């Protein structure tokens, strides 16, 4: 278990906080962090990942967390603020858990989930794969200090990517990730990015020890 728990690369302001938990940003302005796992995902195989995200307890805070697949490397780190640590490196696929309304990017006013590619957080751009939906079924605030269970599943035979938040399916899209984003590469780095800007939150992720088994 220890070897699994330690096989990660933390960049920027990210750090291990014990067990299988990592702090992506502190509750300070202009933080930027990423965590990448040493064991890559193979897109030719199905996967089913469950983890817990905590967005902090300041409803007026920012900016959110992104689950990312990328082939840039284990040092990849994007931009602060509304870029949520995802903007600025490519190729990549991101599942965005965004709790700040950047109107110019086509965000929803409510905390939301969307799927994007190539480091873009602009829902009005060609890099938008799936338009934002509220994170919680009835809308509402995810910056509540609680851990939120996220599940991301991939069915390789049908190219089906699905995202669950607190046990409710929130996104479902069919996309040939390997060929349409990664030029045919099947093995990708995976992990999480987060950032703060002129508003902030303490943002963390916790994984199961056996997440890839």
Short mmCIF file of C-alpha atoms in Angstrom, two decimals:
data_model
loop_
_atom_site.label_atom_id
_atom_site.label_comp_id
_atom_site.label_asym_id
_atom_site.label_seq_id
_atom_site.Cartn_x
_atom_site.Cartn_y
_atom_site.Cartn_z
CA UNK A 1 0.00 0.00 0.00
CA UNK A 2 2.81 2.39 0.83
CA UNK A 3 4.39 1.98 -2.59
CA UNK A 4 1.07 2.78 -4.24
CA UNK A 5 0.40 5.74 -1.97
CA UNK A 6 3.80 7.25 -2.77
CA UNK A 7 3.81 6.77 -6.54
CA UNK A 8 2.79 10.29 -7.45
CA UNK A 9 4.32 13.58 -8.57
CA UNK A 10 3.17 16.76 -6.83
CA UNK A 11 3.86 20.10 -8.51
CA UNK A 12 3.47 23.74 -7.58
CA UNK A 13 1.59 24.23 -4.31
CA UNK A 14 0.33 20.61 -4.16
CA UNK A 15 1.55 18.34 -1.37
CA UNK A 16 0.80 15.06 0.34
CA UNK A 17 -1.25 15.42 3.54
CA UNK A 18 -1.03 11.77 4.57
CA UNK A 19 -2.54 8.50 3.49
CA UNK A 20 -3.84 8.78 -0.05
CA UNK A 21 -4.85 12.43 0.33
CA UNK A 22 -3.27 15.45 -1.33
CA UNK A 23 -3.77 19.16 -0.81
CA UNK A 24 -3.97 20.81 -4.21
CA UNK A 25 -4.28 24.40 -2.97
CA UNK A 26 -4.20 26.11 0.38
CA UNK A 27 -6.84 28.70 1.29
CA UNK A 28 -4.67 31.47 -0.13
CA UNK A 29 -5.00 33.57 -3.27
CA UNK A 30 -3.10 32.64 -6.45
CA UNK A 31 -2.29 29.05 -5.54
CA UNK A 32 -1.59 26.47 -8.25
CA UNK A 33 -1.10 22.74 -7.85
CA UNK A 34 -1.13 19.44 -9.72
CA UNK A 35 -0.74 15.79 -8.74
CA UNK A 36 0.06 13.12 -11.36
CA UNK A 37 0.13 9.39 -10.68
CA UNK A 38 3.11 7.28 -11.74
CA UNK A 39 0.91 4.43 -12.99
CA UNK A 40 -0.57 5.54 -16.29
CA UNK A 41 -4.09 4.84 -17.50
CA UNK A 42 -4.36 2.68 -20.61
CA UNK A 43 -7.25 3.89 -22.75
CA UNK A 44 -7.51 0.55 -24.52
CA UNK A 45 -8.79 -0.89 -21.21
CA UNK A 46 -11.91 -0.05 -19.24
CA UNK A 47 -11.41 1.85 -15.99
CA UNK A 48 -13.59 2.81 -13.05
CA UNK A 49 -12.07 5.45 -10.74
CA UNK A 50 -13.55 6.63 -7.46
CA UNK A 51 -12.11 9.43 -5.36
CA UNK A 52 -13.21 12.19 -3.01
CA UNK A 53 -12.87 15.87 -3.79
CA UNK A 54 -13.14 18.62 -1.20
CA UNK A 55 -13.66 22.14 -2.50
CA UNK A 56 -13.25 23.95 0.83
CA UNK A 57 -15.87 25.70 2.91
CA UNK A 58 -15.97 29.23 1.45
CA UNK A 59 -18.97 29.53 -0.88
CA UNK A 60 -17.46 32.74 -2.26
CA UNK A 61 -14.16 30.97 -2.90
CA UNK A 62 -12.52 29.66 -6.05
CA UNK A 63 -11.68 28.16 -8.42
CA UNK A 64 -12.20 24.40 -8.51
CA UNK A 65 -10.52 21.10 -9.40
CA UNK A 66 -9.99 19.31 -12.73
CA UNK A 67 -9.51 15.57 -13.27
CA UNK A 68 -7.02 15.40 -16.13
CA UNK A 69 -5.60 12.91 -18.60
CA UNK A 70 -2.50 14.17 -20.43
CA UNK A 71 0.68 13.14 -22.23
CA UNK A 72 2.74 16.25 -21.47
CA UNK A 73 4.50 14.62 -18.51
CA UNK A 74 4.56 14.40 -14.72
CA UNK A 75 5.58 18.05 -14.27
CA UNK A 76 2.61 19.53 -16.13
CA UNK A 77 1.20 22.61 -14.43
CA UNK A 78 -1.23 25.07 -15.97
CA UNK A 79 -2.46 28.54 -15.12
CA UNK A 80 -3.82 30.03 -11.90
CA UNK A 81 -7.26 31.48 -11.31
CA UNK A 82 -9.98 30.56 -13.77
CA UNK A 83 -7.58 28.26 -15.63
CA UNK A 84 -7.98 25.87 -12.64
CA UNK A 85 -4.44 24.59 -13.26
CA UNK A 86 -5.64 22.92 -16.48
CA UNK A 87 -5.40 25.83 -18.89
CA UNK A 88 -2.02 26.11 -20.56
CA UNK A 89 -0.92 22.57 -21.48
CA UNK A 90 -1.96 20.31 -24.34
CA UNK A 91 -2.84 17.64 -25.39
CA UNK A 92 -5.15 16.87 -22.49
CA UNK A 93 -8.66 15.93 -21.49
CA UNK A 94 -10.20 17.50 -18.41
CA UNK A 95 -13.30 16.88 -16.33
CA UNK A 96 -13.83 20.28 -14.75
CA UNK A 97 -15.40 20.74 -11.32
CA UNK A 98 -15.76 24.53 -11.42
CA UNK A 99 -17.12 26.56 -8.50
CA UNK A 100 -16.55 30.08 -9.83
CA UNK A 101 -18.63 31.74 -12.52
CA UNK A 102 -16.36 33.06 -15.26
CA UNK A 103 -19.09 34.46 -17.50
CA UNK A 104 -16.71 35.07 -20.42
CA UNK A 105 -15.93 31.32 -20.51
CA UNK A 106 -19.58 30.28 -20.77
CA UNK A 107 -19.70 29.04 -17.18
CA UNK A 108 -22.92 28.30 -15.37
CA UNK A 109 -23.67 30.53 -12.39
CA UNK A 110 -24.02 27.39 -10.28
CA UNK A 111 -21.12 25.11 -9.38
CA UNK A 112 -20.77 22.88 -12.41
CA UNK A 113 -19.12 19.95 -14.20
CA UNK A 114 -17.97 19.95 -17.83
CA UNK A 115 -15.62 18.01 -20.10
CA UNK A 116 -13.01 19.91 -22.12
CA UNK A 117 -9.81 19.23 -24.02
CA UNK A 118 -6.36 20.66 -24.69
CA UNK A 119 -6.18 22.91 -21.66
CA UNK A 120 -9.16 25.06 -22.56
CA UNK A 121 -11.71 26.10 -19.93
CA UNK A 122 -13.84 27.97 -22.47
CA UNK A 123 -17.20 26.23 -22.94
CA UNK A 124 -17.84 28.35 -26.04
CA UNK A 125 -14.73 27.06 -27.83
CA UNK A 126 -14.10 24.11 -30.14
CA UNK A 127 -12.31 22.44 -27.20
CA UNK A 128 -15.59 22.00 -25.32
CA UNK A 129 -16.52 18.30 -25.40
CA UNK A 130 -19.55 18.38 -23.12
CA UNK A 131 -21.38 21.49 -21.96
CA UNK A 132 -21.52 22.32 -18.24
CA UNK A 133 -24.21 20.91 -15.99
CA UNK A 134 -24.75 21.66 -12.31
CA UNK A 135 -22.53 19.51 -10.09
CA UNK A 136 -25.44 18.76 -7.76
CA UNK A 137 -28.68 17.53 -9.30
CA UNK A 138 -30.68 20.49 -8.00
CA UNK A 139 -27.88 23.01 -8.34
CA UNK A 140 -26.47 24.28 -5.07
CA UNK A 141 -23.11 24.75 -3.41
CA UNK A 142 -20.28 22.20 -3.41
CA UNK A 143 -17.95 24.47 -1.36
CA UNK A 144 -19.48 23.07 1.82
CA UNK A 145 -16.40 21.66 3.54
CA UNK A 146 -17.56 18.10 2.80
CA UNK A 147 -15.89 15.38 0.78
CA UNK A 148 -17.79 14.72 -2.45
CA UNK A 149 -17.59 11.27 -4.02
CA UNK A 150 -16.67 11.36 -7.70
CA UNK A 151 -16.67 8.36 -10.03
CA UNK A 152 -15.31 8.43 -13.57
CA UNK A 153 -15.83 5.41 -15.81
CA UNK A 154 -14.45 4.57 -19.25
CA UNK A 155 -15.76 1.82 -21.52
CA UNK A 156 -13.07 1.32 -24.16
CA UNK A 157 -15.17 -0.74 -26.59
CA UNK A 158 -17.80 2.00 -26.95
CA UNK A 159 -15.62 5.07 -26.17
CA UNK A 160 -18.07 5.98 -23.41
CA UNK A 161 -16.87 8.37 -20.69
CA UNK A 162 -19.21 8.98 -17.74
CA UNK A 163 -18.95 11.15 -14.64
CA UNK A 164 -20.83 10.67 -11.37
CA UNK A 165 -20.97 13.21 -8.53
CA UNK A 166 -22.33 12.21 -5.12
CA UNK A 167 -23.75 9.04 -6.72
CA UNK A 168 -25.67 10.86 -9.48
CA UNK A 169 -24.61 10.58 -13.13
CA UNK A 170 -23.87 14.11 -14.34
CA UNK A 171 -21.98 13.68 -17.63
CA UNK A 172 -21.99 11.04 -20.35
CA UNK A 173 -20.20 11.43 -23.66
CA UNK A 174 -18.86 9.24 -26.45
CA UNK A 175 -15.40 10.25 -27.64
CA UNK A 176 -12.39 8.42 -29.10
CA UNK A 177 -10.02 9.95 -26.58
CA UNK A 178 -6.88 8.21 -27.85
CA UNK A 179 -7.24 9.21 -31.50
CA UNK A 180 -9.09 12.52 -31.26
CA UNK A 181 -6.87 14.02 -28.53
CA UNK A 182 -3.68 12.00 -28.07
CA UNK A 183 -2.71 11.15 -31.68
CA UNK A 184 -3.29 7.44 -31.13
CA UNK A 185 -1.45 7.17 -27.82
CA UNK A 186 -3.22 4.87 -25.37
CA UNK A 187 -1.13 5.40 -22.25
CA UNK A 188 -1.78 8.71 -20.48
CA UNK A 189 -0.77 10.40 -17.27
CA UNK A 190 -3.73 11.11 -15.02
CA UNK A 191 -4.32 13.17 -11.94
CA UNK A 192 -5.70 16.45 -10.70
CA UNK A 193 -5.10 20.16 -11.05
CA UNK A 194 -6.51 23.02 -8.98
CA UNK A 195 -5.99 26.72 -8.58
CA UNK A 196 -7.13 29.80 -6.73
CA UNK A 197 -7.19 33.42 -7.89
CA UNK A 198 -8.46 36.56 -6.24
CA UNK A 199 -10.70 34.24 -4.19
CA UNK A 200 -9.62 30.94 -2.67
CA UNK A 201 -10.42 27.66 -0.95
CA UNK A 202 -8.52 24.80 0.63
CA UNK A 203 -8.91 22.11 -2.06
CA UNK A 204 -8.02 18.43 -1.57
CA UNK A 205 -8.34 15.03 -3.22
CA UNK A 206 -8.34 11.59 -1.57
CA UNK A 207 -8.02 8.30 -3.44
CA UNK A 208 -8.50 4.67 -2.55
CA UNK A 209 -5.24 2.76 -2.10
CA UNK A 210 -6.36 0.27 -4.75
CA UNK A 211 -7.74 2.81 -7.21
CA UNK A 212 -6.09 1.18 -10.24
CA UNK A 213 -6.40 -2.48 -9.17
#
